[in-house]
Backbone as numpy.savetxt, mean C-alpha at the origin, in Angstrom:
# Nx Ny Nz CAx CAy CAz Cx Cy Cz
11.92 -18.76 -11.91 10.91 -18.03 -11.15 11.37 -17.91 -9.70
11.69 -16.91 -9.26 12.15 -16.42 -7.61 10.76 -17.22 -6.95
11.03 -17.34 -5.53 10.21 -17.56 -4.45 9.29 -15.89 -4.21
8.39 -16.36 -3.99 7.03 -14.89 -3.52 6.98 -15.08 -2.48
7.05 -14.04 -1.39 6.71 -13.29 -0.27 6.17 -12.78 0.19
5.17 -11.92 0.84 4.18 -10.87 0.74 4.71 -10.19 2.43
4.33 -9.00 2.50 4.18 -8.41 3.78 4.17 -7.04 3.68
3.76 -6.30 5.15 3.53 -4.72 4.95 4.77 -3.93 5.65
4.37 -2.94 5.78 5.84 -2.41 7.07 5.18 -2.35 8.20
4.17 -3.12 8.75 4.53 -3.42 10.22 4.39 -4.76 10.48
4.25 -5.61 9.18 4.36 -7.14 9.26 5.30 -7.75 8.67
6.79 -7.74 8.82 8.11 -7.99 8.12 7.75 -9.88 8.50
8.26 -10.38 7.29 8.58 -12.16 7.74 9.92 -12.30 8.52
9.95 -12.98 9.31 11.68 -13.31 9.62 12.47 -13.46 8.81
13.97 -12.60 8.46 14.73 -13.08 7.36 14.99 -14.35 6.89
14.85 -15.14 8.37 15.57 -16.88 8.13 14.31 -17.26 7.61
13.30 -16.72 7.05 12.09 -17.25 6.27 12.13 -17.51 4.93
13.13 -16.42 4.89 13.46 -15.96 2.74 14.66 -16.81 2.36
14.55 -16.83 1.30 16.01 -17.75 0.83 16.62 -16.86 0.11
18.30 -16.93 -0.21 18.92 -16.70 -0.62 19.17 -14.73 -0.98
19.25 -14.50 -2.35 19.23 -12.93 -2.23 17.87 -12.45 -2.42
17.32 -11.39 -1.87 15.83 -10.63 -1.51 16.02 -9.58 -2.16
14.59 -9.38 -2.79 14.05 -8.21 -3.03 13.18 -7.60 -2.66
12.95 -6.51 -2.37 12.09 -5.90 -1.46 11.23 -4.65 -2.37
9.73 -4.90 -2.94 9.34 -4.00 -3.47 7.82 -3.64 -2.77
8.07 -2.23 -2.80 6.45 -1.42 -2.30 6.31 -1.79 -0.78
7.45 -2.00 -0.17 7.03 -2.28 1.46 7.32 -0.71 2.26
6.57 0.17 2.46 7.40 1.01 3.23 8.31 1.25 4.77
9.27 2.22 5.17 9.61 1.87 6.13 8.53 2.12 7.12
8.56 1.21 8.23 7.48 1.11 9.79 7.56 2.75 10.25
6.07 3.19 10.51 5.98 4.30 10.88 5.66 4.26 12.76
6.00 5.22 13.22 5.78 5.04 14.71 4.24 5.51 15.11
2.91 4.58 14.96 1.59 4.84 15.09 1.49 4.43 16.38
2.54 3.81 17.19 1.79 3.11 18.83 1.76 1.61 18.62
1.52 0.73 19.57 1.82 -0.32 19.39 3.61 -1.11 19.89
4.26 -0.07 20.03 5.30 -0.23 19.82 5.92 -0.73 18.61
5.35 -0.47 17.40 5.83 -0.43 15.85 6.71 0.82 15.80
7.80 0.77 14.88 8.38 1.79 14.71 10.01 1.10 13.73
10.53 2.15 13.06 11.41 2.05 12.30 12.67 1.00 13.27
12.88 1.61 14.20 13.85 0.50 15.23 13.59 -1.05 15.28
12.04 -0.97 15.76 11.86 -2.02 16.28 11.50 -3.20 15.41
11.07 -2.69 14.06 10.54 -3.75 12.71 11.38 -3.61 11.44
11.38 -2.28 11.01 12.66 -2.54 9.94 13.93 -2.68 10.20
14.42 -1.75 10.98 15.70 -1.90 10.83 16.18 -3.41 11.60
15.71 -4.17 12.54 15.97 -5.43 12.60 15.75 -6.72 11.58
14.46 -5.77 10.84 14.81 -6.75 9.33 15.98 -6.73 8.06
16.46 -5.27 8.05 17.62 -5.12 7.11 18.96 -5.30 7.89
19.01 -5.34 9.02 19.96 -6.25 9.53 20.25 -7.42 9.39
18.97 -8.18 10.10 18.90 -9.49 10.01 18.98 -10.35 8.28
18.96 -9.78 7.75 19.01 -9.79 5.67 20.66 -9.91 5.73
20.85 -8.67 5.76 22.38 -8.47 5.88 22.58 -8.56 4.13
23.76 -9.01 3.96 24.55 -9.03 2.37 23.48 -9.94 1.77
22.50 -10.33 2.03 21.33 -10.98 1.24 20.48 -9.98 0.39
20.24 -9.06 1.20 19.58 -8.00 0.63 20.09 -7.62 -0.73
19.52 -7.54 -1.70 19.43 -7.39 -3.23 19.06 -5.63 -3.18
18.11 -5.61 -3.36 17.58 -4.22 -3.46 16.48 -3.89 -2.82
16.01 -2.91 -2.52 14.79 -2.15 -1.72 14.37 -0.71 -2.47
12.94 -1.21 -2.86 12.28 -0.37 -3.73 11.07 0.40 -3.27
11.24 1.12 -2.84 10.22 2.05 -2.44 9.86 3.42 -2.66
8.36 3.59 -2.49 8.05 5.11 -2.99 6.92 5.32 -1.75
7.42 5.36 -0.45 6.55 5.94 0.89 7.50 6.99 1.16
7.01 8.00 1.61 7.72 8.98 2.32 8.27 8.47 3.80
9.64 8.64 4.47 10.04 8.12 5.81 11.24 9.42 6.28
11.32 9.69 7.45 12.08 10.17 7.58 13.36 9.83 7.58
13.77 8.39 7.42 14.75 7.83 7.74 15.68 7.18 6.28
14.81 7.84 5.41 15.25 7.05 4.17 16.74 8.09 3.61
16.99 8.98 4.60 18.09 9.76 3.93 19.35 9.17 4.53
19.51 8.11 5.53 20.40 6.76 6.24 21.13 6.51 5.24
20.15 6.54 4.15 20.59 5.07 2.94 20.85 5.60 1.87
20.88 7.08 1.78 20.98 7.80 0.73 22.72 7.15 -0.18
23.75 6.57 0.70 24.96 6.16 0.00 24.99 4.57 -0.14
23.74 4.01 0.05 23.55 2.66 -0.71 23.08 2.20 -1.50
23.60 1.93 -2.59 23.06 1.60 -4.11 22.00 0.64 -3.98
22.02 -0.31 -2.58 20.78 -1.19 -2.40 19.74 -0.81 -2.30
19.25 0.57 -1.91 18.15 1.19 -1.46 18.04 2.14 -2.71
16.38 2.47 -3.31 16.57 2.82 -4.41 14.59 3.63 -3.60
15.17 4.34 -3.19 13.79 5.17 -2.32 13.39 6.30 -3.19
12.09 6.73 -2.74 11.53 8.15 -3.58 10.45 8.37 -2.46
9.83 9.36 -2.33 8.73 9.74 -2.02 7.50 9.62 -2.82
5.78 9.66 -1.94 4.94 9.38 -2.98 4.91 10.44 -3.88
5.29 11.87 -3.66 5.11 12.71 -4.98 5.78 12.60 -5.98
7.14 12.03 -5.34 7.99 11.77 -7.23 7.61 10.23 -7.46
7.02 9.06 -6.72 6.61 8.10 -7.79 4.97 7.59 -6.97
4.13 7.79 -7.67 2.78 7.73 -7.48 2.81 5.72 -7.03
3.66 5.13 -7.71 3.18 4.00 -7.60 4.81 3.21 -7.30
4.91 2.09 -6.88 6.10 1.27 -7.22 6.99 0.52 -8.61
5.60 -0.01 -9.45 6.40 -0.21 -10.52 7.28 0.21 -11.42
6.88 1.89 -11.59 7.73 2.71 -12.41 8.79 2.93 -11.86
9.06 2.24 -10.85 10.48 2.45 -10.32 11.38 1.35 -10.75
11.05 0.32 -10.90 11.16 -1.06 -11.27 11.76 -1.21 -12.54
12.90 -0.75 -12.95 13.20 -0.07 -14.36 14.39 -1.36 -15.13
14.49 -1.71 -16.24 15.49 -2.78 -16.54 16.76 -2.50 -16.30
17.35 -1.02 -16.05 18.81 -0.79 -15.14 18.87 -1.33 -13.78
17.66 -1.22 -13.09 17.25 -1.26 -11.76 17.33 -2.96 -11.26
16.74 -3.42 -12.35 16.65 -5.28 -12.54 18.07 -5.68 -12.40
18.69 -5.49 -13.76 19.87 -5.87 -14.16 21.59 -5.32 -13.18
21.00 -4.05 -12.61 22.36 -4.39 -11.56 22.14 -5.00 -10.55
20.68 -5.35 -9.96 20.88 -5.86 -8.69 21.41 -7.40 -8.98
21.66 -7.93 -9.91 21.93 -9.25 -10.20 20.86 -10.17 -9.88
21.23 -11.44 -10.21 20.28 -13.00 -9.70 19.48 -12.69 -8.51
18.22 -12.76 -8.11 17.76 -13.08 -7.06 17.03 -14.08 -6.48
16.96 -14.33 -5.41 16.44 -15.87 -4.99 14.41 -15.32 -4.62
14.26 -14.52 -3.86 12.94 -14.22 -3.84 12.58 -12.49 -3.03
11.41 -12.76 -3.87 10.76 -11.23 -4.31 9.88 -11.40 -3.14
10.19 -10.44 -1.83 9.25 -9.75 -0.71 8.19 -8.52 -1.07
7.49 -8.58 -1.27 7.03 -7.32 -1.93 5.59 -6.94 -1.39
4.70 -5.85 -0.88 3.48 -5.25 -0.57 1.79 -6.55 -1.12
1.29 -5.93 -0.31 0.31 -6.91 -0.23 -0.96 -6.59 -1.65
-0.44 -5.64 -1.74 -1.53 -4.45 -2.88 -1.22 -4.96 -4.04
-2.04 -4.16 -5.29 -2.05 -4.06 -6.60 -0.66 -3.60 -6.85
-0.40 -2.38 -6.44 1.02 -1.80 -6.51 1.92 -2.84 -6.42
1.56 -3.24 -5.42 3.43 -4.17 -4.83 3.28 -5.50 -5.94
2.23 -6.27 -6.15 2.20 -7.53 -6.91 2.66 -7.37 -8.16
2.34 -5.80 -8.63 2.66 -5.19 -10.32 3.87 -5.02 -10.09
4.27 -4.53 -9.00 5.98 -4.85 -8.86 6.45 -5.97 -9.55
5.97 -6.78 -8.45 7.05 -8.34 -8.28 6.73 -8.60 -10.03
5.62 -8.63 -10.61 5.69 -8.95 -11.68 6.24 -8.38 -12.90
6.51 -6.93 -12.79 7.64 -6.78 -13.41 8.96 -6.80 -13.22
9.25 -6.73 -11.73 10.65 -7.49 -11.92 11.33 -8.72 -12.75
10.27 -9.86 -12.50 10.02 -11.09 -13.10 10.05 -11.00 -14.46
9.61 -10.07 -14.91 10.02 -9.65 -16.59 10.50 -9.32 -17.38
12.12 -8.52 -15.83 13.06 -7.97 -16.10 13.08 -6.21 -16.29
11.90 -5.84 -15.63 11.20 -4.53 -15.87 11.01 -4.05 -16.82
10.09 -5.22 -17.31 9.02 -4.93 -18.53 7.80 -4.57 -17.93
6.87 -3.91 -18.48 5.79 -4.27 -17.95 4.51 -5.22 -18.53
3.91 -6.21 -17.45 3.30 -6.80 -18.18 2.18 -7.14 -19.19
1.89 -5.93 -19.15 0.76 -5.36 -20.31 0.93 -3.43 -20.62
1.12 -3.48 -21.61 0.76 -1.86 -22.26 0.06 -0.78 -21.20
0.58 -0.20 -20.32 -0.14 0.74 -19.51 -0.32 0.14 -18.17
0.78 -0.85 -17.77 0.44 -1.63 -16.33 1.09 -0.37 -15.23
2.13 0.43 -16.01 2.26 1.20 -14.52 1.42 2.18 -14.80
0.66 2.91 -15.84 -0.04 3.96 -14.89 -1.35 3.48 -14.55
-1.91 1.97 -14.81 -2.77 1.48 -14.11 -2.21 1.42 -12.46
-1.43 0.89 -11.91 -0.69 1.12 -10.80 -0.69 2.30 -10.10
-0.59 3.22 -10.96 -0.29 4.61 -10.32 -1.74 4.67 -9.66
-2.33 4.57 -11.05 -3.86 5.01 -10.38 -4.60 4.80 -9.44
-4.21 3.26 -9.12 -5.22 2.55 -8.27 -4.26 2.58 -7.01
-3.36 3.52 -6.68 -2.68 3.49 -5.40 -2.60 4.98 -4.96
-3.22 5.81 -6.36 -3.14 7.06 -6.15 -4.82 7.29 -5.94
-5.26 6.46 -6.53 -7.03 6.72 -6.78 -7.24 8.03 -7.16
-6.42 8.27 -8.55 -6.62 9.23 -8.89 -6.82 8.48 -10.94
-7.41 9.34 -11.43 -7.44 8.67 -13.16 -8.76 7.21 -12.78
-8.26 6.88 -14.19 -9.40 5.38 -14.06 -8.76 4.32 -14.32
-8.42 3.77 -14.03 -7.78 2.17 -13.96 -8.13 1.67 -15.28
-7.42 0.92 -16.35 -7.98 -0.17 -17.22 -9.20 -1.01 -16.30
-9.86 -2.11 -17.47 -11.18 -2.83 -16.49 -10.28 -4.13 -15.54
-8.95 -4.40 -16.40 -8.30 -5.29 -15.75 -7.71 -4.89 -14.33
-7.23 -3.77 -14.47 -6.62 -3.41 -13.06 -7.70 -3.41 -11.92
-8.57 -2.40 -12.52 -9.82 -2.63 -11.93 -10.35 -3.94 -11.09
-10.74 -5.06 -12.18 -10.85 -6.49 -11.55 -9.97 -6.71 -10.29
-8.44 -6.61 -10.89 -7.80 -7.27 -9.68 -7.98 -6.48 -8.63
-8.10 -4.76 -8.43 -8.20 -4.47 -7.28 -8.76 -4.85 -6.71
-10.42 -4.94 -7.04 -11.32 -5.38 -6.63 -11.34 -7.01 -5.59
-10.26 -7.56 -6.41 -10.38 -9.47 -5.92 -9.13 -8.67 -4.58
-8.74 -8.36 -4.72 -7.26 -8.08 -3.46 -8.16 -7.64 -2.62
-9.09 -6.37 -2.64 -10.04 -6.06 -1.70 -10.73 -6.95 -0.96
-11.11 -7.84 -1.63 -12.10 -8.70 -0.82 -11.31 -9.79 -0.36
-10.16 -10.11 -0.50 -9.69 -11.48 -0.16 -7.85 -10.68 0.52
-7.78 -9.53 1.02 -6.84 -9.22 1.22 -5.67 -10.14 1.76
-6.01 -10.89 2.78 -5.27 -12.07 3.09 -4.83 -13.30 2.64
-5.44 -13.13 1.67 -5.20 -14.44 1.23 -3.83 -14.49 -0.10
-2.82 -15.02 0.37 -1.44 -15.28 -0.41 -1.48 -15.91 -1.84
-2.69 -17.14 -1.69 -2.85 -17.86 -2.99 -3.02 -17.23 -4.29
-4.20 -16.00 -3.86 -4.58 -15.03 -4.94 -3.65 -13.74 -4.99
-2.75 -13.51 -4.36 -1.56 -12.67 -4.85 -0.78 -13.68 -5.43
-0.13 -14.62 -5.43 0.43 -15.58 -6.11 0.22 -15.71 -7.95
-1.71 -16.16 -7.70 -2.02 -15.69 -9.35 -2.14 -14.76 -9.76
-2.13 -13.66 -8.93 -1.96 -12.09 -9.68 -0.73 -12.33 -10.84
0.25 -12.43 -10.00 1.53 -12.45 -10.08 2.08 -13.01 -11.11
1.57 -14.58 -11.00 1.73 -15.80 -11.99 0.98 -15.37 -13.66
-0.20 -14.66 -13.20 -1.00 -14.54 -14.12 -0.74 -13.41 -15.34
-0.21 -12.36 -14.54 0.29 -11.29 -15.52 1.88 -12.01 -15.57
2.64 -12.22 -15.64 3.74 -12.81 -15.97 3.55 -13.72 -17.05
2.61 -14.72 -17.19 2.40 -15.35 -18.04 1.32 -14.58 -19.03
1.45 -13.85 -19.28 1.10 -13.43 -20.53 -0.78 -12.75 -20.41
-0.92 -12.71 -18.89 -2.83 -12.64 -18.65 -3.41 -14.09 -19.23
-2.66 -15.09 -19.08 -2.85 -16.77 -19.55 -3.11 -17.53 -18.35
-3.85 -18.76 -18.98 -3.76 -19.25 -17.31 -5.52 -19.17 -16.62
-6.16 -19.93 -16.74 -7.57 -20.49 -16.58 -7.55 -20.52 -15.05
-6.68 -21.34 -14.72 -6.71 -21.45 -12.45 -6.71 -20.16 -12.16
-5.56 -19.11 -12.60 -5.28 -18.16 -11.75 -6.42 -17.01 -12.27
-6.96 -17.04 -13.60 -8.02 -16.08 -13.73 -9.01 -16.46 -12.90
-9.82 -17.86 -12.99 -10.59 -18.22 -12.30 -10.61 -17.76 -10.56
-9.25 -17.78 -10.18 -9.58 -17.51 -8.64 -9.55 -16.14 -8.56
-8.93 -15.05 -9.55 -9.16 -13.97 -9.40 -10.56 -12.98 -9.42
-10.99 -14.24 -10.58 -12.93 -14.09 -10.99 -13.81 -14.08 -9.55
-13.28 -15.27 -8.78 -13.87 -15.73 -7.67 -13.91 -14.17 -6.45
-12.60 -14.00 -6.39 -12.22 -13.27 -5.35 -12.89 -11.98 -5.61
-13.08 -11.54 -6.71 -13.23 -9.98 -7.33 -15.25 -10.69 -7.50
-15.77 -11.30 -7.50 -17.20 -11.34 -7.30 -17.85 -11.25 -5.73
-16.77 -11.46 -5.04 -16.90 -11.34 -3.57 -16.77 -9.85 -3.10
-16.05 -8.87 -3.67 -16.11 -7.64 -3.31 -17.78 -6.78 -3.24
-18.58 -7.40 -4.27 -20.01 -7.16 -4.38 -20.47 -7.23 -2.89
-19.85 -7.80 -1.90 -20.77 -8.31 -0.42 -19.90 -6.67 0.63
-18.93 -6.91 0.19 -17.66 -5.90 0.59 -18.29 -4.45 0.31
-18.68 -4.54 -0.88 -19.25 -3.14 -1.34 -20.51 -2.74 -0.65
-21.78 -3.73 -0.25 -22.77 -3.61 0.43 -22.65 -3.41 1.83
-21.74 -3.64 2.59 -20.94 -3.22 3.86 -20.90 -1.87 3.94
-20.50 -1.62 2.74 -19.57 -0.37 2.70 -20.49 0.90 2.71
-21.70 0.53 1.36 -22.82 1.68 1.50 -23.55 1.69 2.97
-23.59 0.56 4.02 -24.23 0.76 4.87 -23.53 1.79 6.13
-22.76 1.67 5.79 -21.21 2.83 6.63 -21.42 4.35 6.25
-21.43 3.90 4.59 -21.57 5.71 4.41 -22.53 6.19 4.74
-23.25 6.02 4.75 -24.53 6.93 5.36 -24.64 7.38 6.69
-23.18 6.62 7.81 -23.34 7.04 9.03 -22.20 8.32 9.40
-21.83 8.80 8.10 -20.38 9.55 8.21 -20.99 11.02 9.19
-20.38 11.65 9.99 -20.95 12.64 10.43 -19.44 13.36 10.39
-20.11 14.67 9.83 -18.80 16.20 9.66 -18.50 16.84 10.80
-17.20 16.63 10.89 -16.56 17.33 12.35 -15.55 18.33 11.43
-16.30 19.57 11.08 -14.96 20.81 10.43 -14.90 19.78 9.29
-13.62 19.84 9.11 -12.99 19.59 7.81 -12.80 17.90 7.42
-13.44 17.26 8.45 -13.40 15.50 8.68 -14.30 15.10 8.44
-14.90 14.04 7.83 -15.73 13.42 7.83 -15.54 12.31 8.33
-16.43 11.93 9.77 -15.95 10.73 10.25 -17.34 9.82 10.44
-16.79 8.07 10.86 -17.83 7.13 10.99 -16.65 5.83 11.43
-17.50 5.20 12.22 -16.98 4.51 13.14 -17.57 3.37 12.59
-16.78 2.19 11.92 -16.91 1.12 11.35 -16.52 -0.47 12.21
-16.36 0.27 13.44 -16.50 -1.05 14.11 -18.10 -1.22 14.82
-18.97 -0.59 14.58 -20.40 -1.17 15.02 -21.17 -2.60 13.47
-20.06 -1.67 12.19 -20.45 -2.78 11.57 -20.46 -4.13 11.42
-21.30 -5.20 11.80 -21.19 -6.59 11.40 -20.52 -7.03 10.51
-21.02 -6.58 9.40 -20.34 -7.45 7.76 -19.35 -7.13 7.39
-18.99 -7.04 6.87 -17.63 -6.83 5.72 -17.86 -5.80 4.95
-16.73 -4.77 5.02 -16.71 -3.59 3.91 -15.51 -3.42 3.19
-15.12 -2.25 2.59 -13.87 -2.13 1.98 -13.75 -0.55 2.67
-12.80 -0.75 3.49 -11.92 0.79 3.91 -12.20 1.65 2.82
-10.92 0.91 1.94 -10.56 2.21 0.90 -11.35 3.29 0.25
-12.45 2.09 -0.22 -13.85 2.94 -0.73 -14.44 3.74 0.18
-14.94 3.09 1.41 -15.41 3.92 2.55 -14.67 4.93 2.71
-13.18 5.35 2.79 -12.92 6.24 3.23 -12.72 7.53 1.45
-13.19 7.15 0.32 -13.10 7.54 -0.67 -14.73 8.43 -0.73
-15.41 7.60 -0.09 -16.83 8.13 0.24 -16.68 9.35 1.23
-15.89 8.99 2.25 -16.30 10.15 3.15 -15.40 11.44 2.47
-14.32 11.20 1.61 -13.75 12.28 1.29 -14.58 13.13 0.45
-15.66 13.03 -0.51 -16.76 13.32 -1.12 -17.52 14.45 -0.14
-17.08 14.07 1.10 -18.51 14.85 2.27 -17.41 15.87 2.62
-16.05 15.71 3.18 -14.99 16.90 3.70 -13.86 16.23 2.99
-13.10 17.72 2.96 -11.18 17.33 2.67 -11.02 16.49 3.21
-11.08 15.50 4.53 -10.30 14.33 5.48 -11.65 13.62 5.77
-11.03 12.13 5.14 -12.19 11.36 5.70 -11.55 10.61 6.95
-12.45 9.80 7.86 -11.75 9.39 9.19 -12.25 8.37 9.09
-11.47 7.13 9.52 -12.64 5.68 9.67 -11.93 5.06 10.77
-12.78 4.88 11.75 -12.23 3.89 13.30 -12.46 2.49 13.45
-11.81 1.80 13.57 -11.73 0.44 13.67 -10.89 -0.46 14.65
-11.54 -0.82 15.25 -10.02 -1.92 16.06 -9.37 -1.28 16.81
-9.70 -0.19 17.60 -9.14 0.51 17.90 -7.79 1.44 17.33
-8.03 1.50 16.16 -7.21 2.50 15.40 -8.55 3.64 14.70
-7.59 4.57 13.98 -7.72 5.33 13.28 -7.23 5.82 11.91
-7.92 5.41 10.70 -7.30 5.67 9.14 -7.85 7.12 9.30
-6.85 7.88 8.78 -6.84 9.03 8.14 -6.84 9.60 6.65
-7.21 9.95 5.92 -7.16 10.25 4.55 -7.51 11.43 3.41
-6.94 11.87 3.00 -7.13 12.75 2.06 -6.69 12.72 0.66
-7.59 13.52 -0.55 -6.94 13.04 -2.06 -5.86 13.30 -2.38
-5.18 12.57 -2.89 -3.27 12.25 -3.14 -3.63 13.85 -4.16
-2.21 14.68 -3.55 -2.22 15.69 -3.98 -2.95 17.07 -3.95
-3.89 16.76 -2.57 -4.44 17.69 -2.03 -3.70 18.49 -1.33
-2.14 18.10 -0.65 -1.52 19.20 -0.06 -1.10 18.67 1.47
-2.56 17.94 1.99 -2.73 17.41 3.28 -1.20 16.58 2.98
-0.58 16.52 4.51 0.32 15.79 4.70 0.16 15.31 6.29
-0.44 14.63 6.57 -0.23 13.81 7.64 0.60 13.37 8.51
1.64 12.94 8.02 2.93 12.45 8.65 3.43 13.74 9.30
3.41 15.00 8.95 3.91 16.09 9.47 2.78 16.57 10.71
1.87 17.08 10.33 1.04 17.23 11.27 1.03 16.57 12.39
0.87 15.17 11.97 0.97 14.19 13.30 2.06 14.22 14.02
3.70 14.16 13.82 4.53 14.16 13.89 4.92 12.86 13.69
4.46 12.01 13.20 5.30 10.34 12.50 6.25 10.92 11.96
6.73 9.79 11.81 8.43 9.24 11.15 8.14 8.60 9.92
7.14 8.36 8.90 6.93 8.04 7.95 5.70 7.38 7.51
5.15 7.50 6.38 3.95 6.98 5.87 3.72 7.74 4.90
2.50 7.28 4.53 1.90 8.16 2.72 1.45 9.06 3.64
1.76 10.47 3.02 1.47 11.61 3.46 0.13 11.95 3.30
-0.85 11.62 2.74 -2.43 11.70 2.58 -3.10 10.24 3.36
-2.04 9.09 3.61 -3.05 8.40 4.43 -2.72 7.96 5.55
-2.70 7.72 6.75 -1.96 7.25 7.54 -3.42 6.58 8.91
-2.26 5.07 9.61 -3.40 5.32 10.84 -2.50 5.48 11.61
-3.74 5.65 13.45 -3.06 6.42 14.02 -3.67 5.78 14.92
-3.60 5.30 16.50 -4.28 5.42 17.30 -5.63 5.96 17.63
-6.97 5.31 17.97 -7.96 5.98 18.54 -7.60 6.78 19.39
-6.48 6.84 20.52 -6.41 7.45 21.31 -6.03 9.28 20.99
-5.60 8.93 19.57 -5.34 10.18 19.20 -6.14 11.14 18.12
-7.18 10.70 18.36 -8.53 10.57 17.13 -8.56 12.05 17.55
-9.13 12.80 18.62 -9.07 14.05 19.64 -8.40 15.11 19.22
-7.28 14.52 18.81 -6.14 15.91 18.87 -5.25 15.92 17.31
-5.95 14.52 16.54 -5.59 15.03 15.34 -7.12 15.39 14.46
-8.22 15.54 15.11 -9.60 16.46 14.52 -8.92 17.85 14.75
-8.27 18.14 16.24 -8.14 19.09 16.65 -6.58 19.78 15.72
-6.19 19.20 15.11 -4.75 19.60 14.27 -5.24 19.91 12.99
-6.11 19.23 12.26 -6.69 19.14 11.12 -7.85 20.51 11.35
-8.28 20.45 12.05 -9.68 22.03 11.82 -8.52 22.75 11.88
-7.10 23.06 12.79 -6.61 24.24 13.02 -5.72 24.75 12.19
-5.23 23.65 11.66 -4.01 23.76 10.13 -4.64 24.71 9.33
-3.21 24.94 8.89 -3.94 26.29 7.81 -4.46 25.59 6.57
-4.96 26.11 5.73 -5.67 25.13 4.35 -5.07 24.98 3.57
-4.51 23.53 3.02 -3.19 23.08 2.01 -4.16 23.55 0.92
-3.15 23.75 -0.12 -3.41 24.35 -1.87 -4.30 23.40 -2.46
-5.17 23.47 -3.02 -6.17 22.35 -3.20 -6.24 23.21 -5.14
């Protein structure tokens, strides 16, 4: 069993954190949102700092930068339109040349954990229909099995927490066996119920600007779930908007056309979701009413 990892593309671990050879699944490359995040400053000092450790890198985010790597067999990239999800990329050719690995870095999501766990299987997957459960619940498009379902649900509410990506992980690998790791997944995924009541109290404050539906989720107290919230406001306009923390999520339905990363002018991200600065909340309402209307 490799060592587990978790992180996003603007939260890389230090290489001298990982042992031995790495794999890297569902992390995309760092998009330039502000902050001083950006492809320079977070990835590419992490695939440096890796160096001949690096095993393979599996990804399906759109980046501008992923055509660098187009002559390295280590990098095994796609965009989200040719792979909806990460696992189906994850293929037993894909396993078997990268050779032995010491530990699996991989996305914090449903997607990235269905990764690591089929790598671990040798890119099997670990139940009958685990990648287009994957697809779905990263595309939020189709209906998830009730299992995929569950776990989204427990990742939602406990996003931070490593222990319960661990039994994701552990749990579908071993066969969906395993009493501890269901149990904490039971735990985590009954907690989204408080997450979800957050969430209806948000939608109701969405107000339509043109083609946006926006609501400002930092007056909320409790706990919600983004994803849903911003799944709600897409219901009201093509682009839902949600502000927080001084950022800005952007979003539209995978395969609506909307592409974000272009409009905005980033350097990479899922082309239907991206955040962005509050500061730029202004002038991407103002890009979005003026764009011409993607093929819906």
């Amino acid at each position: 069993m490799p060592l587990l990892a978790f992180g996003s593309p603007r939260g890389l671990p230090k290489p001298t954190t990982l042992s031995g050879r790495v794999v890297v699944l569902d992390i995309a490359f760092a998009a330039s949102a502000g902050g001083g995040v950006s492809f320079a400053t977070v990835t590419e000092p992490f695939i440096a700092g890796l160096g001949d450790r690096l095993a393979v890198w599996i990804d399906h985010h759109d980046h501008d930068r992923h055509i660098d790597f187009a002559g390295d067999p280590r990098f095994v990239l796609a965009t989200k339109a040719e792979h909806g999800a990460c696992p189906e990329m994850v293929t037993p050719d894909v396993v078997r040349h990268a050779g032995p690995i010491d530990t699996i870095l991989c996305h914090l999501d449903l997607d990235g954990l269905y990764a690591a766990a089929k790598w671990i299987l040798d890119g099997n997957e670990p139940y009958p229909g685990a990648d287009d459960d994957a697809r779905a619940i990263d595309t939020r498009l189709g209906t998830p099995s009730p299992v995929a379902a569950h776990i989204d649900f427990a990742l939602r509410a406990r996003f931070r927490d490593n222990a319960l990506k661990r039994a994701v992980i552990l749990w579908l690998v071993n066969g969906m066996e395993g009493d501890a790791h269901k149990a904490l997944i039971d735990d985590a995924a009954a907690e989204f119920a408080v997450r979800l009541r957050g969430t209806e109290v948000l939608a109701d404050r969405f107000v339509t600007v043109g083609r946006v539906a926006m609501v400002d989720a930092g007056v909320q107290p409790s706990p919600y779930d983004k994803t849903e919230l911003l799944l709600r406001g897409q219901a009201l306009a093509p682009v839902a908007a949600v502000r927080d923390s001084g950022m800005v999520t952007l979003a539209a339905r995978f395969g609506s056309g909307w592409n974000f990363v272009t409009l905005l002018g980033l350097d990479g991200g899922m082309p239907t979701r991206v955040t962005i600065p509050a500061a730029r909340l202004d002038e991407a309402l103002a890009l979005i009413n003026a764009a011409a209307a993607p093929g819906l």
